């Protein structure tokens, strides 16, 4: 390939490492502890990644609810070991690190505190790609002099890019909106792992032709296409791609960085990353990986989910559908639910399926199958139809809207304004929640603002008002050795028993 090719971008391909956030979120339900991240963090500066994603997404919820760790401490701790690599977080727009829109006072304060805790790159997304939900946070990201990465959630209605809704023009228009908002870079976020290699090529090439801001591609390995798509994106001139170190890559996570280093070696897009160092860092992860083996997939041979190529339902959503159906003792109806997801999604305005819309559509699809169309309607679906999450890519079907908004407390007529405009300030209420907890500071107030129940509970534990539940303490490598010894003993006895028969 000549230098003119590579999408007119014959510069080294930059890589963001996602091992410590999306990698662990995808593979271990975000249960990785900060102490286990330190051996990798120590070497991140040597590695020379464009940035390392270490925070945001589900980390805040998981750390405060399950791990008994203060989420605010993670970037501070990692920064002690990694002085120069920019730290990135995944910010859910006005949803911050939660599952609903927060009021502007909370949103703004959250960004300020995140900057104080050491976050440099704010990968900001909105489930509906409604960028009015960026306004409050972007103002603060910019005011703090940090990097605003504007994100477009990649979604499809057909097998491949195109059709009436999510076609090339849609994505180019979203990129234009992001540039107008002052995006320092633009990310295509393929959360379900459904961007096909040649669509990645077409999309990235068109974005590179239109945009001044660097273009970044994020894709999950779920369907098995992501490494191919990254390579085609590199050929199309993408500036930055997302990868993980091999132990935390592939499956529902991301492409592994190691093969990509070799694939591009000697080309104008050579990453310049040190393969040997990557292997050493991977070795560190393998050492602690047994602590998280409860999250490994038993009883499944295929590391990829080829079903996604057909039904396009993202991995996290599938596990929710399955558990909801199991609870209703109706797991056999899963194929019907897959079909219903497509209908429900169209009826509710064709939202991209990502937190929180994936849950909203998924739960309603199950209810539609079990009880009949919109006989039971969740509050979240009412909110979505009312406009509380923003403008949906297509109009909510009028007859569905009428049905779900019947008797809705906020009103029957949907709003058209920026959703946060109708929210009352929330920060004072959060302050009141923690005012009797000795030592509670502004970071604790924010934790309680984001999660009124579990967050406030965590602040009590953190400040010693309540004891830490044993379940939060997790397994050590010693525990794993004990488990293994006990397991071996059991197997021995079983074999002896069988031999005796
Ligand atoms: Co992701």
XYZ file of C-alpha atoms and ligand atoms in Angstrom:
502
model
C 0.000 0.000 0.000
C 1.467 3.372 -0.967
C 1.804 6.308 1.430
C -0.983 8.136 -0.380
C -3.368 5.484 0.746
C -4.175 4.800 4.413
C -7.030 7.285 4.053
C -4.534 10.088 3.523
C -3.308 9.558 7.079
C 0.109 7.870 6.900
C 0.869 8.564 10.567
C 1.401 6.070 13.390
C -1.876 4.599 14.595
C -2.545 5.602 18.194
C -3.998 3.144 20.662
C -6.057 3.697 23.785
C -5.823 0.856 26.294
C -9.144 -0.254 27.807
C -7.847 -3.135 29.897
C -8.626 -1.559 33.251
C -12.141 -0.302 32.472
C -14.126 -1.654 29.530
C -12.024 -4.836 29.433
C -12.831 -5.729 33.015
C -16.399 -4.440 32.671
C -17.001 -6.675 29.664
C -15.392 -9.810 31.069
C -15.626 -9.578 34.868
C -18.740 -7.495 35.484
C -16.501 -4.589 36.557
C -15.378 -6.464 39.671
C -11.619 -5.894 39.280
C -10.056 -4.322 42.346
C -7.732 -1.344 42.194
C -4.898 -3.243 43.947
C -4.852 -5.737 41.074
C -4.485 -2.917 38.543
C -1.251 -1.567 39.990
C 1.205 -3.931 38.216
C -0.243 -2.823 34.868
C -0.542 0.829 35.882
C 3.155 0.872 36.794
C 4.113 0.183 33.199
C 1.503 2.230 31.328
C 3.813 5.216 30.919
C 6.485 3.042 29.307
C 3.875 1.615 26.943
C 3.070 4.932 25.271
C -0.672 4.565 24.799
C -2.597 7.615 23.613
C -4.596 7.281 26.843
C -5.743 4.609 29.265
C -9.418 4.250 30.047
C -9.562 3.609 33.777
C -12.857 4.990 35.034
C -16.510 5.702 34.324
C -19.102 3.398 32.804
C -20.074 0.881 35.456
C -16.951 1.302 37.632
C -18.549 3.884 39.899
C -21.594 1.732 40.620
C -19.675 -1.514 40.963
C -16.958 -0.125 43.243
C -19.332 1.571 45.666
C -21.967 -1.179 45.640
C -19.986 -4.421 45.438
C -16.290 -3.817 46.077
C -16.422 -1.484 49.082
C -13.926 0.780 47.307
C -14.266 4.517 46.995
C -14.613 5.175 43.243
C -12.917 8.554 43.616
C -9.757 6.913 44.920
C -9.110 4.754 41.849
C -7.780 7.434 39.479
C -5.808 8.985 42.352
C -4.196 5.653 43.240
C -3.407 4.749 39.639
C -1.909 8.196 39.082
C 0.718 7.440 41.729
C 2.022 4.640 39.500
C 1.368 6.202 36.123
C 2.408 9.837 35.976
C 2.022 10.860 32.351
C -0.473 8.751 30.409
C -3.779 10.617 30.114
C -6.615 8.931 31.980
C -9.892 8.547 30.145
C -13.368 7.923 31.492
C -16.634 6.874 29.895
C -19.213 9.529 30.741
C -22.865 8.830 29.974
C -23.652 12.445 29.127
C -26.276 13.857 31.474
C -26.599 10.321 32.935
C -23.017 10.694 34.268
C -22.203 7.270 35.715
C -25.805 6.432 36.524
C -28.931 5.315 34.705
C -31.040 8.460 34.471
C -30.589 12.124 33.672
C -29.272 14.122 36.612
C -29.968 17.798 37.177
C -27.435 20.302 35.828
C -26.009 21.184 39.245
C -25.050 17.542 39.841
C -23.766 17.065 36.280
C -21.502 20.101 36.419
C -20.135 19.372 39.866
C -19.491 15.758 38.846
C -17.240 16.834 35.969
C -15.349 19.300 38.175
C -14.702 16.600 40.781
C -13.681 14.087 38.105
C -11.083 16.552 36.829
C -9.860 17.017 40.391
C -9.584 13.242 40.783
C -7.366 13.097 37.694
C -9.490 12.423 34.627
C -8.172 13.984 31.404
C -10.226 12.561 28.543
C -14.014 12.541 28.802
C -15.474 10.088 26.319
C -19.002 11.437 26.409
C -21.954 9.571 24.954
C -25.715 9.692 24.956
C -27.838 6.618 24.356
C -30.059 8.528 21.890
C -27.200 10.517 20.307
C -29.144 13.587 21.477
C -26.322 16.015 22.113
C -28.445 18.430 24.091
C -27.628 15.925 26.846
C -23.954 16.951 26.507
C -24.391 20.660 27.048
C -23.958 20.832 30.822
C -20.989 18.452 31.059
C -19.141 19.787 28.015
C -19.209 23.295 29.426
C -17.348 21.998 32.507
C -14.940 19.701 30.591
C -13.882 22.700 28.520
C -13.727 25.052 31.517
C -11.362 22.587 33.213
C -9.163 22.502 30.115
C -9.652 18.770 29.553
C -10.316 16.701 26.417
C -13.923 16.407 25.230
C -14.307 13.298 23.139
C -17.705 13.428 21.460
C -19.171 9.995 20.867
C -21.579 8.633 18.286
C -23.279 5.418 19.343
C -23.114 3.074 16.378
C -26.375 1.316 15.705
C -28.063 -0.586 12.906
C -31.518 -1.584 11.796
C -30.254 -3.821 8.976
C -27.459 -6.361 8.857
C -25.077 -3.706 7.528
C -24.823 0.090 7.714
C -27.578 1.808 5.736
C -31.358 1.811 5.596
C -33.709 4.549 6.687
C -32.215 5.517 10.044
C -28.589 4.626 10.743
C -27.048 5.340 7.355
C -23.837 7.153 6.457
C -25.610 10.537 6.370
C -26.858 9.976 9.918
C -23.332 9.452 11.231
C -21.851 12.340 9.248
C -24.556 14.640 10.585
C -23.826 13.550 14.168
C -20.101 14.177 13.636
C -20.877 17.649 12.325
C -22.943 18.390 15.450
C -20.075 17.215 17.661
C -17.540 19.390 15.871
C -19.864 22.352 16.298
C -19.884 21.632 20.042
C -16.091 21.779 20.072
C -15.260 18.076 20.254
C -11.491 17.558 20.594
C -11.931 14.137 19.016
C -14.826 12.066 17.715
C -15.428 8.457 18.700
C -17.561 5.907 16.902
C -18.732 3.665 19.725
C -19.789 0.229 18.581
C -20.964 -1.217 21.884
C -22.534 -4.346 20.408
C -19.583 -5.257 18.192
C -21.635 -5.099 15.001
C -19.635 -2.735 12.812
C -18.576 -4.790 9.787
C -15.043 -4.278 8.419
C -16.064 -2.661 5.129
C -18.645 -0.461 6.840
C -15.901 0.641 9.230
C -13.787 1.500 6.193
C -16.573 3.484 4.492
C -17.592 5.315 7.649
C -14.084 6.218 8.834
C -13.008 7.337 5.375
C -16.029 9.641 5.086
C -15.488 11.010 8.601
C -11.817 11.674 7.844
C -12.794 13.593 4.728
C -15.328 15.764 6.568
C -13.903 16.302 10.055
C -10.944 18.181 11.423
C -11.063 16.416 14.795
C -9.197 13.110 15.165
C -11.397 10.028 14.675
C -11.411 7.195 17.212
C -12.977 3.748 16.815
C -14.356 1.671 19.699
C -15.695 -1.787 18.985
C -16.411 -4.901 21.002
C -15.182 -8.292 19.901
C -18.564 -9.964 20.616
C -19.378 -10.976 17.024
C -15.772 -11.710 16.078
C -15.439 -8.825 13.601
C -13.676 -6.182 15.677
C -10.026 -6.890 14.814
C -10.882 -6.954 11.105
C -12.814 -3.711 11.485
C -9.893 -2.062 13.274
C -7.546 -3.043 10.457
C -9.916 -1.657 7.813
C -10.336 1.485 9.907
C -6.545 1.858 10.041
C -6.489 1.610 6.256
C -9.219 4.259 6.078
C -7.133 6.636 8.178
C -8.616 6.320 11.669
C -6.442 8.199 14.175
C -6.967 6.168 17.348
C -8.308 2.688 18.085
C -9.272 0.915 21.310
C -7.600 -2.317 22.395
C -6.966 -4.414 25.483
C -4.017 -6.481 26.602
C -4.634 -10.049 25.427
C -5.714 -11.625 28.751
C -8.605 -9.143 29.008
C -9.339 -8.966 25.267
C -11.593 -10.814 22.801
C -14.863 -12.467 23.889
C -17.256 -9.571 24.679
C -14.261 -7.305 25.257
C -12.039 -5.667 22.607
C -9.426 -6.579 20.024
C -6.109 -7.626 21.542
C -3.374 -5.066 20.973
C -0.559 -7.583 20.377
C -1.648 -8.958 16.959
C -2.490 -5.440 15.776
C 1.046 -4.276 16.615
C 2.437 -7.020 14.396
C -0.180 -6.564 11.653
C 0.820 -2.922 11.177
C 4.541 -3.311 11.759
C 6.627 -1.752 8.998
C 3.666 0.116 7.495
C 3.194 3.899 7.730
C 0.655 3.132 10.445
C 3.065 1.177 12.639
C 1.869 1.752 16.210
C 5.418 1.887 17.555
C 4.234 -0.031 20.617
C 6.651 -2.497 22.192
C 5.333 -6.032 21.760
C 7.623 -7.467 24.437
C 6.381 -4.963 26.990
C 2.769 -5.848 26.126
C 3.510 -9.523 26.772
C 5.070 -8.679 30.125
C 2.080 -6.574 31.146
C -0.221 -9.391 30.020
C 1.794 -11.741 32.210
C 1.013 -9.562 35.226
C -2.694 -9.830 34.469
C -2.523 -13.610 34.175
C -1.137 -13.737 37.714
C -4.203 -12.119 39.261
C -6.787 -13.462 36.781
C -7.624 -16.554 38.919
C -9.180 -14.208 41.495
C -11.861 -13.445 38.922
C -12.399 -16.916 37.560
C -15.975 -17.038 38.851
C -16.775 -14.737 35.942
C -15.218 -16.936 33.306
C -17.689 -18.575 30.962
C -18.167 -22.220 31.808
C -19.987 -24.572 29.438
C -19.327 -22.508 26.351
C -16.816 -23.380 23.666
C -17.168 -20.421 21.344
C -15.343 -17.272 22.466
C -17.545 -15.222 20.121
C -21.322 -14.919 19.972
C -22.317 -15.482 16.387
C -25.964 -14.934 17.379
C -25.196 -11.207 17.552
C -24.635 -11.246 13.794
C -28.305 -12.216 13.476
C -30.250 -10.531 16.298
C -27.788 -7.650 17.032
C -28.713 -7.645 20.706
C -25.671 -6.522 22.741
C -24.126 -8.996 25.164
C -25.015 -7.189 28.388
C -28.623 -6.966 27.290
C -28.868 -10.693 26.538
C -27.870 -11.646 30.073
C -30.568 -9.284 31.397
C -33.228 -10.789 29.111
C -32.243 -14.279 30.194
C -32.399 -13.490 33.912
C -35.743 -11.691 33.531
C -37.205 -14.672 31.654
C -35.742 -17.165 34.116
C -37.411 -15.313 36.963
C -40.736 -15.573 35.122
C -40.006 -19.275 34.432
C -40.300 -18.527 30.707
C -36.776 -18.960 29.408
C -38.115 -21.019 26.500
C -39.630 -17.816 25.098
C -36.231 -16.208 24.453
C -36.486 -16.567 20.628
C -39.826 -14.712 20.732
C -38.218 -12.002 22.859
C -35.379 -11.543 20.359
C -38.000 -10.879 17.670
C -40.002 -8.620 19.960
C -36.904 -6.549 20.812
C -36.794 -5.402 17.174
C -40.500 -4.420 17.212
C -40.404 -2.750 20.614
C -37.289 -0.833 19.631
C -38.912 0.482 16.431
C -42.119 1.403 18.265
C -40.149 3.296 20.893
C -38.243 5.429 18.376
C -35.385 3.140 17.287
C -32.930 4.027 20.061
C -29.395 2.632 19.811
C -29.182 -0.226 22.314
C -26.770 0.931 25.007
C -27.108 1.801 28.708
C -29.810 2.743 29.628
C -31.942 2.263 26.469
C -30.853 -1.380 26.114
C -32.403 -2.158 29.506
C -35.483 -0.037 28.846
C -36.242 -1.731 25.525
C -35.228 -5.188 26.790
C -37.442 -5.170 29.873
C -40.426 -3.886 27.884
C -39.916 -6.484 25.139
C -40.070 -9.236 27.765
C -43.242 -7.720 29.280
C -44.784 -7.476 25.798
C -44.145 -11.159 25.163
C -45.337 -12.333 28.581
C -48.399 -10.136 29.068
C -49.327 -8.724 25.651
C -48.306 -5.522 23.911
C -47.902 -2.647 26.397
C -50.380 -4.210 28.858
C -47.729 -3.609 31.503
C -45.503 -0.586 30.931
C -42.405 0.343 32.933
C -41.881 3.839 34.238
C -38.740 4.100 32.120
C -40.692 3.434 28.924
C -43.129 6.170 29.944
C -40.153 8.463 30.476
C -38.694 7.564 27.090
C -42.016 8.195 25.317
C -42.393 11.442 27.249
C -38.988 12.704 26.078
C -37.160 12.467 29.412
C -34.124 10.867 27.769
C -34.112 13.176 24.769
C -35.200 12.908 21.168
C -35.360 9.397 19.743
C -33.849 8.802 16.260
C -37.327 8.097 14.857
C -40.691 9.154 16.230
C -42.261 6.961 18.900
C -45.296 5.317 17.238
C -48.214 7.692 18.061
C -50.575 4.870 19.099
C -47.878 3.393 21.371
C -47.142 6.811 22.843
C -50.818 7.381 23.585
C -51.107 3.990 25.240
C -48.012 4.244 27.448
C -48.543 7.868 28.497
C -52.153 7.261 29.553
C -52.365 8.453 33.153
C -48.638 9.329 33.282
C -48.085 11.704 36.193
C -45.849 14.119 34.259
C -48.397 14.479 31.463
C -49.750 12.914 28.272
C -48.028 15.342 25.892
C -44.313 14.723 25.390
C -41.766 17.463 25.976
C -39.550 18.730 23.172
C -37.067 20.765 25.236
C -33.647 19.634 26.521
C -34.605 16.977 29.088
C -32.542 18.424 31.954
C -34.399 21.735 31.575
C -37.344 20.276 33.456
C -35.239 18.871 36.332
C -34.998 20.639 39.693
C -31.519 21.027 41.284
C -30.516 17.938 43.286
C -27.248 18.726 45.009
C -28.699 20.209 48.209
C -30.783 17.099 48.747
C -27.663 14.947 48.405
C -25.841 17.125 50.932
C -28.672 16.571 53.378
C -28.368 12.802 52.873
C -24.791 12.702 54.184
C -24.824 15.648 56.601
C -24.845 13.449 59.700
C -21.976 11.257 58.503
C -18.766 12.478 60.190
C -16.069 13.484 57.738
C -18.257 13.327 54.623
C -16.709 15.607 51.971
C -17.800 16.943 48.577
C -16.824 13.687 46.865
C -19.054 11.771 49.276
C -21.898 14.188 48.563
C -21.520 13.371 44.870
C -21.515 9.624 45.527
C -24.791 10.080 47.409
C -26.138 12.299 44.619
C -25.465 9.691 41.939
C -26.875 6.731 43.890
C -29.240 7.944 46.565
C -29.521 4.563 48.312
C -26.420 2.482 47.524
C -24.178 5.555 47.292
C -25.268 6.929 50.660
C -24.849 3.458 52.137
C -21.303 3.316 50.763
C -20.417 6.673 52.322
C -21.542 5.298 55.691
C -19.244 2.302 55.241
C -16.369 4.432 54.019
C -16.660 6.791 56.987
C -16.922 3.939 59.487
C -20.531 4.559 60.498
C -21.408 1.055 59.330
C -19.209 -2.048 58.985
C -18.133 -3.322 55.590
C -20.158 -6.413 54.643
C -17.984 -9.519 54.302
C -19.205 -10.051 50.720
C -17.464 -6.834 49.666
C -14.033 -8.116 50.599
C -13.447 -10.447 47.654
C -11.115 -13.406 47.154
C -7.341 -13.438 47.580
C -4.916 -15.656 45.692
C -4.612 -17.626 48.960
C -8.376 -18.287 48.907
C -8.008 -19.546 45.341
C -5.256 -21.986 46.409
C -7.492 -23.268 49.209
C -10.405 -23.683 46.797
C -8.199 -25.602 44.382
C -6.916 -27.914 47.106
C -10.450 -28.646 48.294
C -11.620 -29.253 44.736
C -8.761 -31.650 44.101
C -9.614 -33.558 47.267
C -13.259 -33.863 46.180
C -12.232 -35.157 42.757
C -9.903 -37.692 44.348
C -12.726 -39.021 46.522
C -15.103 -39.162 43.574
C -12.605 -41.130 41.493
C -11.963 -43.528 44.382
C -15.691 -44.023 44.835
C -16.176 -44.765 41.122
C -13.198 -47.145 41.093
C -14.725 -48.951 44.103
C -17.982 -49.683 42.249
Co -17.522 -0.433 25.254
